[in-house]
Coordinates of C-alpha atoms in Angstrom, one line a residue:
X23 CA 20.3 3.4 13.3
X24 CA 19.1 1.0 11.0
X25 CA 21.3 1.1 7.7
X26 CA 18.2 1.1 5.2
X27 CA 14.8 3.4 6.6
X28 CA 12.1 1.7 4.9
X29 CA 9.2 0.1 6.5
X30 CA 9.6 -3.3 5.0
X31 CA 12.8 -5.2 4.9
X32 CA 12.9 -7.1 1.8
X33 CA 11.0 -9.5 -0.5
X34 CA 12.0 -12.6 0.7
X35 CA 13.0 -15.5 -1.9
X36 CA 12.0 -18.7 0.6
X37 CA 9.8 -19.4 3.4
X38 CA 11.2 -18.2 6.7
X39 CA 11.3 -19.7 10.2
X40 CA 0.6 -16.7 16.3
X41 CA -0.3 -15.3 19.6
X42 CA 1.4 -16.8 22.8
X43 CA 5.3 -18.9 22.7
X44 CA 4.1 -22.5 22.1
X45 CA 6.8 -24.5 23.3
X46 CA 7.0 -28.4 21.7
X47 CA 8.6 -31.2 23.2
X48 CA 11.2 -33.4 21.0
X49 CA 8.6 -36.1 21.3
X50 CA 5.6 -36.0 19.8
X51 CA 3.9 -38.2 22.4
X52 CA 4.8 -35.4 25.4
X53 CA 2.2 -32.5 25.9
X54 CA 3.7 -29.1 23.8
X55 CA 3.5 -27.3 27.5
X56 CA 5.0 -30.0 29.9
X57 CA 8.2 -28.2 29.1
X58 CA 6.9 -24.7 29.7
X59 CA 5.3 -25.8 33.1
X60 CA 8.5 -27.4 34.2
X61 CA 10.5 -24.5 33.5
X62 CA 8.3 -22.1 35.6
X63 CA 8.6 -24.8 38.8
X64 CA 11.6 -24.6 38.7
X65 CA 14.0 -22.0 40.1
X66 CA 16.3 -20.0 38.0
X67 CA 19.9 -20.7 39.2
X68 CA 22.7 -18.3 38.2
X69 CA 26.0 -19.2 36.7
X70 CA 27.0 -21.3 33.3
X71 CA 28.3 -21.3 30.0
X72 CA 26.0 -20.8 27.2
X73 CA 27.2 -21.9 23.4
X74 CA 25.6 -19.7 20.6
X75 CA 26.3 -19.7 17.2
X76 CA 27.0 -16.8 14.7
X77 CA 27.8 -16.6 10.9
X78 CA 31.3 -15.2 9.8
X79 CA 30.0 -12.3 8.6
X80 CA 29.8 -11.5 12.2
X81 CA 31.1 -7.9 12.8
X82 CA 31.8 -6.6 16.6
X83 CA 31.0 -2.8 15.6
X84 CA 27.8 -2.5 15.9
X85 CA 27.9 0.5 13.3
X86 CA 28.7 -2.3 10.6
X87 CA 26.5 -5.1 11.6
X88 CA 26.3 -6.9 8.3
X89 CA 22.4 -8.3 8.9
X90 CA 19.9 -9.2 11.4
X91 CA 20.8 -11.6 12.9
X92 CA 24.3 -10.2 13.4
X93 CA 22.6 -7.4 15.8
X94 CA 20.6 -9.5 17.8
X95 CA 24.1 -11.3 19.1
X96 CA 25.7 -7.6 19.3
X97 CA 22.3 -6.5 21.5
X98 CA 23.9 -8.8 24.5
X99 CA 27.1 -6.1 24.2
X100 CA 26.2 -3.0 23.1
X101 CA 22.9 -0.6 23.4
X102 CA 20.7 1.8 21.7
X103 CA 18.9 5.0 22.8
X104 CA 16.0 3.2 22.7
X105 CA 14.8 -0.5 22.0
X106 CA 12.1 -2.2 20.0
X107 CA 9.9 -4.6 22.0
X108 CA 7.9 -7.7 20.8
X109 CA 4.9 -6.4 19.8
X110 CA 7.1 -3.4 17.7
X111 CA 7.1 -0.5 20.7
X112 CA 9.6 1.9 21.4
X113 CA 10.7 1.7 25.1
X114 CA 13.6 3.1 27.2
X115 CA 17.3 1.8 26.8
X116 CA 20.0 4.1 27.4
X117 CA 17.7 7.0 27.7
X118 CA 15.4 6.8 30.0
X119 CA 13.0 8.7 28.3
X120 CA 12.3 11.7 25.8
X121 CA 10.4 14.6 24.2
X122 CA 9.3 16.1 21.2
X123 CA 8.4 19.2 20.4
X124 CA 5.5 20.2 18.8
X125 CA 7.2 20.8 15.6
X126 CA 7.9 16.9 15.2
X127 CA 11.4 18.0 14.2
X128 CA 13.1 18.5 17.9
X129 CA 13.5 15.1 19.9
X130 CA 15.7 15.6 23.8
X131 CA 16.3 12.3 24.7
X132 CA 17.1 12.3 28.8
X133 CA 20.2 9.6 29.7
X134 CA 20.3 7.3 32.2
X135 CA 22.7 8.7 34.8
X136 CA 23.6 4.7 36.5
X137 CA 25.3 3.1 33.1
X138 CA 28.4 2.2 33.1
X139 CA 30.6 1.0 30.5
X140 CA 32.0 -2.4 30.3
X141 CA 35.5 -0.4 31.0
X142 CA 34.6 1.3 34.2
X143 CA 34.0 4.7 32.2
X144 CA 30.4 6.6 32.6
X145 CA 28.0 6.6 29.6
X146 CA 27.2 10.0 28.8
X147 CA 26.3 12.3 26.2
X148 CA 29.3 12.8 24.6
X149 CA 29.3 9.2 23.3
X150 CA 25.9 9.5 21.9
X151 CA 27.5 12.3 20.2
X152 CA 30.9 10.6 19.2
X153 CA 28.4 7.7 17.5
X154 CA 26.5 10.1 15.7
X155 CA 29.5 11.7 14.1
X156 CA 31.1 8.3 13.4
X157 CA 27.6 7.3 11.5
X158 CA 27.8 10.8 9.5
X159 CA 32.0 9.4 8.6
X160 CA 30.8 6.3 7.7
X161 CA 28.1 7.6 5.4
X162 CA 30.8 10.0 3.7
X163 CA 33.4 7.1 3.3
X164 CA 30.7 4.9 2.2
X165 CA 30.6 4.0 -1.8
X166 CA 28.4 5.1 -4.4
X167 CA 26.4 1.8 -4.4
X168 CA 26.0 2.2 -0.6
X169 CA 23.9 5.2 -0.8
X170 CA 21.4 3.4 1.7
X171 CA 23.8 3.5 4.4
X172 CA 21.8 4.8 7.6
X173 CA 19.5 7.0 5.3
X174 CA 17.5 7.9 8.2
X175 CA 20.5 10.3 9.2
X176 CA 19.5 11.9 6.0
X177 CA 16.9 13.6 7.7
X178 CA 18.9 14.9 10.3
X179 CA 20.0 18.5 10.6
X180 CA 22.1 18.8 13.5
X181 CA 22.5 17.2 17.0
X182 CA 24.3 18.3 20.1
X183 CA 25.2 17.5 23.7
X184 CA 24.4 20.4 26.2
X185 CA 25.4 18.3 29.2
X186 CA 26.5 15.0 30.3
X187 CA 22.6 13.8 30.9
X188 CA 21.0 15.1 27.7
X189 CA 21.6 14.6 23.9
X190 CA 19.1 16.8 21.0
X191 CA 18.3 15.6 17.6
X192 CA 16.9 18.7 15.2
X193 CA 15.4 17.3 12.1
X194 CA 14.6 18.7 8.6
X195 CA 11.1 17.5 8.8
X196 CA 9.0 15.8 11.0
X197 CA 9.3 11.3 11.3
X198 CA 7.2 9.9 13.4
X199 CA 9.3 7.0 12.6
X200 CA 12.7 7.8 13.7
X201 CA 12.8 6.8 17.3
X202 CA 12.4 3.3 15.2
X203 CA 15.4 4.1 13.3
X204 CA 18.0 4.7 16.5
X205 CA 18.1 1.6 17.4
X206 CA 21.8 0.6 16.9
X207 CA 24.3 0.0 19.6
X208 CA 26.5 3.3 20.9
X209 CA 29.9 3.1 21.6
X210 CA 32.7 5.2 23.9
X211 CA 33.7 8.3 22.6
X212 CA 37.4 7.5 24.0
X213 CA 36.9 4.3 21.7
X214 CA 36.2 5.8 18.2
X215 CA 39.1 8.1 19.1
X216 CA 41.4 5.4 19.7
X217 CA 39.8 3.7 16.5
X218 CA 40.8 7.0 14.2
X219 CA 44.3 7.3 15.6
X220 CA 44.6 3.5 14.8
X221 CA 42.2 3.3 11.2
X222 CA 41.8 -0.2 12.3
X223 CA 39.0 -2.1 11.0
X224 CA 36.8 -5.1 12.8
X225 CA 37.5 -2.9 15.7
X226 CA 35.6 -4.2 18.9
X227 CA 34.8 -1.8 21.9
X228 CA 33.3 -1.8 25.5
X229 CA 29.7 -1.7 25.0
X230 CA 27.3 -1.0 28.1
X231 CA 25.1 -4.6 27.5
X232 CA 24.5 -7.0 29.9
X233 CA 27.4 -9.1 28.5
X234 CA 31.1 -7.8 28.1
X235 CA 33.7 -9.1 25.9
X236 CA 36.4 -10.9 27.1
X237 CA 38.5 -12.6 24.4
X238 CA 38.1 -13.0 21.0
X239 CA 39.6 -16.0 17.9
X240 CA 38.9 -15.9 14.6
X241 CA 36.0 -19.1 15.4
X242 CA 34.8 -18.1 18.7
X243 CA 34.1 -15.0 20.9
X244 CA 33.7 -15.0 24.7
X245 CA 31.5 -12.8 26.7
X246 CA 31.2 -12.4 30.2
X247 CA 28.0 -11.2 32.7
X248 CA 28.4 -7.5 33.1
X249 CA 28.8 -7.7 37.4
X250 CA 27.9 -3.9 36.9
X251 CA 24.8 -4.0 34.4
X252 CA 22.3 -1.2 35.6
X253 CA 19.2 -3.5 34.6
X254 CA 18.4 -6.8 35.4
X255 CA 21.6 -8.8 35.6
X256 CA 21.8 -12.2 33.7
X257 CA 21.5 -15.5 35.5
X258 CA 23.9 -16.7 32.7
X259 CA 27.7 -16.0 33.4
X260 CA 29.5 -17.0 30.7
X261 CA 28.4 -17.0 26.6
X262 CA 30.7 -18.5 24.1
X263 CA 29.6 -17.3 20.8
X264 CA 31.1 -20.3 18.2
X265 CA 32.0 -18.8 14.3
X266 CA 30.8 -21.2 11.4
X267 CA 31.0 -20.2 7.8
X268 CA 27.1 -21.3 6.9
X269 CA 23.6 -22.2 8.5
X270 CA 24.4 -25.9 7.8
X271 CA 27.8 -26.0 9.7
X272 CA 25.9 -24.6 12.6
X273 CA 22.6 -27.0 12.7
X274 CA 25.4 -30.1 12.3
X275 CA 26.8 -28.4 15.8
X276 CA 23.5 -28.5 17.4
X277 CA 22.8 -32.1 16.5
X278 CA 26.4 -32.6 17.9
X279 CA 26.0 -30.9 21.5
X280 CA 28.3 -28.2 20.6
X281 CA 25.8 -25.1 20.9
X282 CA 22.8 -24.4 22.3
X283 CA 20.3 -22.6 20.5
X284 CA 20.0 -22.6 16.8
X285 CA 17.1 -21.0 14.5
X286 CA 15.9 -23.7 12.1
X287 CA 13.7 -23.4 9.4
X288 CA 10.4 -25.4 8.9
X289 CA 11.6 -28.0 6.8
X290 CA 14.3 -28.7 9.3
X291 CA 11.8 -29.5 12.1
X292 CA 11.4 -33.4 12.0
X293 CA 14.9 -34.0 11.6
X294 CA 15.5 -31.6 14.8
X295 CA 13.2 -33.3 16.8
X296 CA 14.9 -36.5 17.0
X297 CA 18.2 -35.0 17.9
X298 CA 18.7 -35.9 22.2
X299 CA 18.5 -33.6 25.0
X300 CA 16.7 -31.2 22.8
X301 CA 13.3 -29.0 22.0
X302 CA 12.1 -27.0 19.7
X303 CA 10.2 -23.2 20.5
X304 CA 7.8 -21.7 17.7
X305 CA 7.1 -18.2 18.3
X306 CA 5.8 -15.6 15.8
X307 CA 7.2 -14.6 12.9
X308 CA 7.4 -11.2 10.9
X309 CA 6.8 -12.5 7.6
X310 CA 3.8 -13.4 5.7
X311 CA 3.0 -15.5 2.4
X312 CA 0.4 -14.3 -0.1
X313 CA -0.4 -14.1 -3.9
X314 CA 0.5 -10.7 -5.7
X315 CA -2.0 -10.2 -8.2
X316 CA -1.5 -7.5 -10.9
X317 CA -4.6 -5.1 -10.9
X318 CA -4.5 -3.4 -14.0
X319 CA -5.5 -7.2 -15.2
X320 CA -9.3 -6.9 -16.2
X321 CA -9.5 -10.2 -13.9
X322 CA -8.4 -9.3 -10.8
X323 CA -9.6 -5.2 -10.9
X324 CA -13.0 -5.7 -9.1
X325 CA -12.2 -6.2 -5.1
X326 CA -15.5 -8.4 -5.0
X327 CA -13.4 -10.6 -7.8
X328 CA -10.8 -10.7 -5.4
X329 CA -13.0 -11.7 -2.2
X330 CA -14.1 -14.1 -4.0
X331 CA -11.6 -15.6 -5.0
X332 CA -10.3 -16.1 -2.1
X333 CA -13.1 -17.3 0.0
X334 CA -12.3 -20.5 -2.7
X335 CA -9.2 -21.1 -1.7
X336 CA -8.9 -23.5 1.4
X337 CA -6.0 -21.4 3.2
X338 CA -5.9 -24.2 6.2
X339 CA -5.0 -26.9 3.4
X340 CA -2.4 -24.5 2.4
X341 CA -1.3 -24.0 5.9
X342 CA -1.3 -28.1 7.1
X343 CA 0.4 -29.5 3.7
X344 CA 2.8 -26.3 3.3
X345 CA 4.3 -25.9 6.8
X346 CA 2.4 -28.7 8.6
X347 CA 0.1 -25.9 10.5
X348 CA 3.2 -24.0 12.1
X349 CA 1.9 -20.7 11.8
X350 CA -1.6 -18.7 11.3
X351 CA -4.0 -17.7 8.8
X352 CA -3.8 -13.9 8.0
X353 CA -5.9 -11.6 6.4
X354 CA -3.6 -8.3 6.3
X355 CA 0.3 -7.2 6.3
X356 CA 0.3 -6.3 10.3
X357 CA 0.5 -9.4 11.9
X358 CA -1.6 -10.4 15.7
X359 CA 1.9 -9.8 17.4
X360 CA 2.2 -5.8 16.7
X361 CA 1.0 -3.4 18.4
X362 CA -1.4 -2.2 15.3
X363 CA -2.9 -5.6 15.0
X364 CA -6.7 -4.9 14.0
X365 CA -8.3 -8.6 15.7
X366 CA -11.8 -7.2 14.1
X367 CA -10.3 -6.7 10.4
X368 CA -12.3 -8.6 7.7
X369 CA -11.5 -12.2 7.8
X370 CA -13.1 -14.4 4.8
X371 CA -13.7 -18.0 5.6
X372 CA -13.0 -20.9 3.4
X373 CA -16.7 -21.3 1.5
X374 CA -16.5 -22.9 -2.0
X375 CA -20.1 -22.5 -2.2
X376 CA -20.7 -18.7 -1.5
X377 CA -17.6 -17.8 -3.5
X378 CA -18.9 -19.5 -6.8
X379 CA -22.5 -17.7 -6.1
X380 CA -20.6 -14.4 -5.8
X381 CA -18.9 -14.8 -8.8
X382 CA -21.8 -15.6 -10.1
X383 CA -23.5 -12.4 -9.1
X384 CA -20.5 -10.6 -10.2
X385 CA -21.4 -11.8 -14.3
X386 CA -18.9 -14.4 -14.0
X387 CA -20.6 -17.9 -15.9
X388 CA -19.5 -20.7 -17.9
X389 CA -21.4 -20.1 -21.1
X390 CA -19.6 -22.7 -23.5
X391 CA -19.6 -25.5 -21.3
X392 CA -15.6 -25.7 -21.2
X393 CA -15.0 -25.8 -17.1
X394 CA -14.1 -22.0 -17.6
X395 CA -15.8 -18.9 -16.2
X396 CA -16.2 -16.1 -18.9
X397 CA -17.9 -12.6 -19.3
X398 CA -17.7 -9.4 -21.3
X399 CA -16.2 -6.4 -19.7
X400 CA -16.5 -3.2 -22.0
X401 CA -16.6 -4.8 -25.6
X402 CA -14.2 -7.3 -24.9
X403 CA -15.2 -11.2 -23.7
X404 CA -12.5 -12.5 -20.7
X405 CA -12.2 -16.0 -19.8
X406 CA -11.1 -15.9 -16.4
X407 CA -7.5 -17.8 -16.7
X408 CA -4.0 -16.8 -15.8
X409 CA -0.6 -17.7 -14.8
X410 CA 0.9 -17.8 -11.5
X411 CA 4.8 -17.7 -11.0
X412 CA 6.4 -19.3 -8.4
X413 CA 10.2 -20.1 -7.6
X414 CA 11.3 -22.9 -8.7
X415 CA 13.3 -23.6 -5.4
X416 CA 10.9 -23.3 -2.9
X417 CA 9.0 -26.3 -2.3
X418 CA 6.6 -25.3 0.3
X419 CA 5.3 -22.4 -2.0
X420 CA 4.4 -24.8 -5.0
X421 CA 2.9 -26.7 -3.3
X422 CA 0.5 -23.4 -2.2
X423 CA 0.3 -23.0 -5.7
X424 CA -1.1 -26.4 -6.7
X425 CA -3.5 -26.4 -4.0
X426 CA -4.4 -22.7 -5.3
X427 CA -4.6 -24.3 -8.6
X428 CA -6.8 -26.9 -7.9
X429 CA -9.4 -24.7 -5.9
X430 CA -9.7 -22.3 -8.1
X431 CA -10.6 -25.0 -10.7
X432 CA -13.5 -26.0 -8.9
X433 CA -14.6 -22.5 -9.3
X434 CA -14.1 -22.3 -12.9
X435 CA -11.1 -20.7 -12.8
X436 CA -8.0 -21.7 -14.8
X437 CA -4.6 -21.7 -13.5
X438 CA -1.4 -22.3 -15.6
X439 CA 1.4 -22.6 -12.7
X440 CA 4.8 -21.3 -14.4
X441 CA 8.2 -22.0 -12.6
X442 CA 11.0 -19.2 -12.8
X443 CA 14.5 -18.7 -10.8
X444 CA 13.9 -15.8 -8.1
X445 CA 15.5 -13.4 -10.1
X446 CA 13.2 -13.8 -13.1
X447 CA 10.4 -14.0 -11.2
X448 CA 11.0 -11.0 -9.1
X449 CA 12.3 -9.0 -12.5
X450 CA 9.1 -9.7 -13.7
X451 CA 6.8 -8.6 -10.7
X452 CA 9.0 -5.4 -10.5
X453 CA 8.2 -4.6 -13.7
X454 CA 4.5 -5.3 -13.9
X455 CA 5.2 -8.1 -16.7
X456 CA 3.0 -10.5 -14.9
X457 CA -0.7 -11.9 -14.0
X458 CA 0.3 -13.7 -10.5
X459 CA 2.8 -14.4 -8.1
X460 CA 3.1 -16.0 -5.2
X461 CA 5.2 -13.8 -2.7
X462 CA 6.5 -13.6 0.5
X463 CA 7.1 -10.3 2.8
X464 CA 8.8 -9.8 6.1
X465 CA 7.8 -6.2 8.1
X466 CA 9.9 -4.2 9.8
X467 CA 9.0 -3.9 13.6
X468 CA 7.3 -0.9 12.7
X469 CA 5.9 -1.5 9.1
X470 CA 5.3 1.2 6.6
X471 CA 2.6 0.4 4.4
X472 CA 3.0 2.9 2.4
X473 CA 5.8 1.1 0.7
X474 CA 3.3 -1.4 -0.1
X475 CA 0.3 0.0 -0.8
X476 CA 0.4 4.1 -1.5
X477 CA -0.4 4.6 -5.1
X478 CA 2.4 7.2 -4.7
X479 CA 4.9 3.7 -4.9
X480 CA 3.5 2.2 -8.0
X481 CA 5.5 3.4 -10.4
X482 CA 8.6 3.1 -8.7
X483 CA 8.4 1.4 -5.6
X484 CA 7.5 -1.8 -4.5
X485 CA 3.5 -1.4 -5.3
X486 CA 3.9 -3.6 -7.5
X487 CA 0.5 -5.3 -7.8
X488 CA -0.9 -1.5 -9.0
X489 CA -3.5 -1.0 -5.9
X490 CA -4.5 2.2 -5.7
X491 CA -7.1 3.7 -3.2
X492 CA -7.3 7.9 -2.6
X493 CA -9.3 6.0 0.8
X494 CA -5.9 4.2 2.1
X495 CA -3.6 7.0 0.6
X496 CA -5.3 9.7 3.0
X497 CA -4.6 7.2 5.6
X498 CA -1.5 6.1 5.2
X499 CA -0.7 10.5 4.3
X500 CA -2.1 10.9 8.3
X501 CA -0.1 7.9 9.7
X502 CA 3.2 9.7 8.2
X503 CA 2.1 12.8 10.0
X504 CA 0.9 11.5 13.5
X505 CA 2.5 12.2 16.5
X506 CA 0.2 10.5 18.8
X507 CA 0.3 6.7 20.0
X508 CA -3.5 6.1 20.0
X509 CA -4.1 8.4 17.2
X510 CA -1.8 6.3 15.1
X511 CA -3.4 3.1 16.4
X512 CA -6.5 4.2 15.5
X513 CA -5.2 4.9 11.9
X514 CA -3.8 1.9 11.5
X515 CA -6.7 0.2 12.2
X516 CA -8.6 2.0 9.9
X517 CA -5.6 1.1 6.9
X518 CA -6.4 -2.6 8.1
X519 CA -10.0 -2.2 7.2
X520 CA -9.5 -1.1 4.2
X521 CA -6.9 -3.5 2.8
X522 CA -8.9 -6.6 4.3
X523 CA -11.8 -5.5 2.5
X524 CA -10.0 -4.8 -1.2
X525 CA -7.4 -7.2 -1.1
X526 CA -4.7 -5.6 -2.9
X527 CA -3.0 -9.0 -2.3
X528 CA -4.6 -12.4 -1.1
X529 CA -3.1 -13.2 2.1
X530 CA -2.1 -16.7 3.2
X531 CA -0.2 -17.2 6.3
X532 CA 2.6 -16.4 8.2
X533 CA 4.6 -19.5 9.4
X534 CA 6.3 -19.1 13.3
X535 CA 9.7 -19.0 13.8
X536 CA 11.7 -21.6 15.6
X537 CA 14.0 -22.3 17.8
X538 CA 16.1 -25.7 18.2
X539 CA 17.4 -26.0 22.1
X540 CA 19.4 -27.9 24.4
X541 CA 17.0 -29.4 27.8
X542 CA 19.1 -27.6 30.1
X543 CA 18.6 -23.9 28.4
X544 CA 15.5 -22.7 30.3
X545 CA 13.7 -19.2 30.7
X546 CA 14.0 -18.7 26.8
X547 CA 10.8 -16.4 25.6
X548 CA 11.9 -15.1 22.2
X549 CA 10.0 -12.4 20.5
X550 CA 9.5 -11.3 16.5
X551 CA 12.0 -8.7 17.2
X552 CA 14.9 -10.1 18.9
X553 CA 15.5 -13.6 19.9
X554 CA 17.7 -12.7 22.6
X555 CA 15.5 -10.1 24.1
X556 CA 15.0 -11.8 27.4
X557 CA 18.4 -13.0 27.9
X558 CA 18.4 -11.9 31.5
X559 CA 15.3 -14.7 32.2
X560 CA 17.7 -17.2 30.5
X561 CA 19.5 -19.7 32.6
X562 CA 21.3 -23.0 32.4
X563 CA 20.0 -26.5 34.6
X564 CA 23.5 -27.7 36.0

């Protein structure tokens, strides 16, 4: 029960931290797999204390986790009716499976009979139920400038439990997306009672996870293995979850033994690398860099233009100087971890040469001798200049920018590079006041790219480069409508085609996440999704 239903998370303001887990030693000198091979030699032993970190925002109701990274530490505790997996796929939690009718508006989700709750009570309907009701009091409560407070339950009509084993969910109009959107942990019924007779608030409960909570400080929480967990059970006994009040308080812990596993950004990597007893895990990401280029510009409203352009622009350059080659080139928003990755999508190699003959071909020439393309569209004579925001604050993206710059140059192109705060910059995206910006997305596991790219969302959503194609919109229209796995596939494919080819944005990478860790934390294989998702393969080398 995600608290906001759309498709793509958020812009994002800075660079975040593909294919297979590439795991790096601390030392340059050591082969990047000599860790992973010694890990699968050895034998996983059970028992330990893990140390993990977690910001003070950190909420143990799982109907108030403030953020992301908040619910990954609350999936060790508490469950969902179904999970996400790492390439975005629903799969069984605690139901163990489902229907829909063929309305698209009925789902019966069946319940896993052998869960039991971290008290000793059996998970059943009735919970499921209690949750639901405590999500619909939570969205009454919540205020006016919360509106977006799990807006998927907008959409539902009515839910009930007919017996202990299965719970229905009637909804006002068909989504193939919901089973996405019901995600978030469920808790006791007897719990939210207690919790209404009390109104407490920061309220923790039994969860049915495979860790338990055992005691709880203001700077730390302690979990224990769940001895009855009906799935795999964790090698790891013990997890002691540390509070900090920032990101930086928590990488000085790392560098000082005191937790485990941290996430670190890029531009922490170096400095991580040289701390002792440590290495570092890239994995994929979910977000992608690119440059938003506003269509209605005459420049930029020919696809062939936009091809062209970026044919010129050496995207590995961009990828070695900006994040030091941590990451992948990528030529669409669905990234080679989902699902819906299209491997056979148009990718456009870096080829100064062919791109200045296309632009040639396309009218584009240098008739005064000045280092700048020109030609006459309609009545009217363009030179082909612009500017290109960036924010100020990210280093790694202005540098993308100069390189941009300076490749596009040797086309004869002429780029003015204009520094703005992120809130100017994005007010001036949003609005359409702009020629380029450089950008940054990060997808949800299931990405709508609608949000993006329907024509229906350029006048209020977040089409904000103007790209409008009755081609993707009847594509994106069937997406919203299909039912079927491989049909869907199949359709996103197709939407992958199309956007590769017309380039409503020019895509330039997506960095990989990465993970700081202590030697003796082995078994570790985090996904885009969830970090912790195989926290049962973990274990600790005593």
């Amino acid at each position: 029960m995600n608290k906001k239903a759309a498709g793509v998370i958020l812009i994002i303001l800075t660079i975040f931290f593909s294919g297979a887990c590439s795991n790096l030693s601390k030392s340059g000198s050591q082969s990047s797999n000599v860790e992973n091979e010694l890990s699968k030699a050895e034998k996983p032993i059970s028992g330990g204390t893990i140390n993990l970190a977690a910001m003070s925002s950190l909420n143990l109701d799982p109907l108030n986790a403030a953020n992301e990274d908040d619910k990954n530490i609350l999936s060790l505790i508490y469950e969902g009716l179904v999970k996400v997996d790492g390439q975005g796929k629903i799969q069984p939690a605690l139901a163990e499976n489902w229907q829909i009718d063929e309305t698209g508006t009925t789902y019966t989700f069946n319940l896993r009979q052998d869960v039991k709750w971290h008290s000793g009570e059996s998970f059943s309907s009735n919970d499921v139920k209690a949750t639901f009701d405590r999500v619909r009091e939570l969205k009454k409560s919540a205020k006016s400038n919360t509106q977006a407070l799990f807006a998927e339950f907008n959409n539902v009509q009515s839910y009930d439990a007919p017996n202990a084993a299965t719970f229905v969910v009637h909804l006002y109009k068909p989504d193939p997306d919901f089973l996405n959107k019901i995600t978030c942990g469920i808790i006791p019924a007897s719990s939210i009672e207690a919790l209404k007779a009390s109104n407490a608030s920061g309220q923790s409960f039994a969860g049915t996870g495979p860790f338990e909570i055992v005691s709880k400080t203001s700077d730390s929480i302690t979990l224990k293995r769940n001895e009855s967990y009906y799935d795999k059970k964790p090698y790891i006994k013990e997890v002691n979850i540390k509070i900090f009040p920032d990101k930086e308080t928590a990488k000085e812990a790392f560098m000082s033994s005191s937790i485990d596993v941290i996430e670190i950004g890029q531009e922490d990597y170096d400095k991580f690398s040289e701390v002792k007893d440590s290495y570092m895990l890239q994995y994929p990401s979910r977000y992608f860099e690119f440059v938003a280029l506003n269509l209605t510009n005459q420049l930029f409203s020919d696809a062939n233009v936009r091809q062209a352009m970026l044919m010129g622009i050496d995207r590995n350059r961009i990828l070695q100087d900006t994040i030091w080659g941590r990451g992948l080139i990528v030529d669409g928003p669905i990234l080679p971890y989902s699902w819906a990755f299209n491997p056979n999508a148009q990718h456009i190699e870096y080829n100064k040469k062919l791109a200045a003959e296309k632009l040639e071909e396309l009218g584009w020439k240098d008739e005064n001798g000045d280092g700048i393309l020109e030609k006459t569209i309609g009545t009217k004579k363009y030179k082909f200049e612009f500017e290109l925001l960036v924010n100020a604050s990210d280093s790694a993206r202005y540098q993308a920018a100069s390189h941009i710059a300076e490749d596009l140059k040797e086309l004869g192109i002429s780029v003015k590079i204009t520094n703005l705060n992120w809130e100017e910059l994005r007010s001036k995206v949003m609005s359409k006041k702009y020629e380029a910006a450089i950008m940054g997305w990060k997808l949800a596991p299931n990405p709508d790219l609608g949000v993006m790219f329907s024509s229906s969302e350029i006048k209020n959503g977040y089409n904000f480069v103007s790209y409008s194609s009755k081609e993707l919109d009847d594509v994106l229209n069937k997406i919203q409508t299909s039912r079927d796995e491989n049909n869907k596939k199949e359709l996103l494919y197709k939407a992958s085609e199309i956007i590769s080819r017309d380039l409503p944005y020019l895509f330039l990478y997506s960095p990989n996440d990465i993970l700081a860790l202590n030697t003796r934390v082995k078994g570790v294989n985090p996904n885009p999704i969830n970090v912790f998702y195989n926290i049962s393969e973990w274990w600790l080398k005593q």
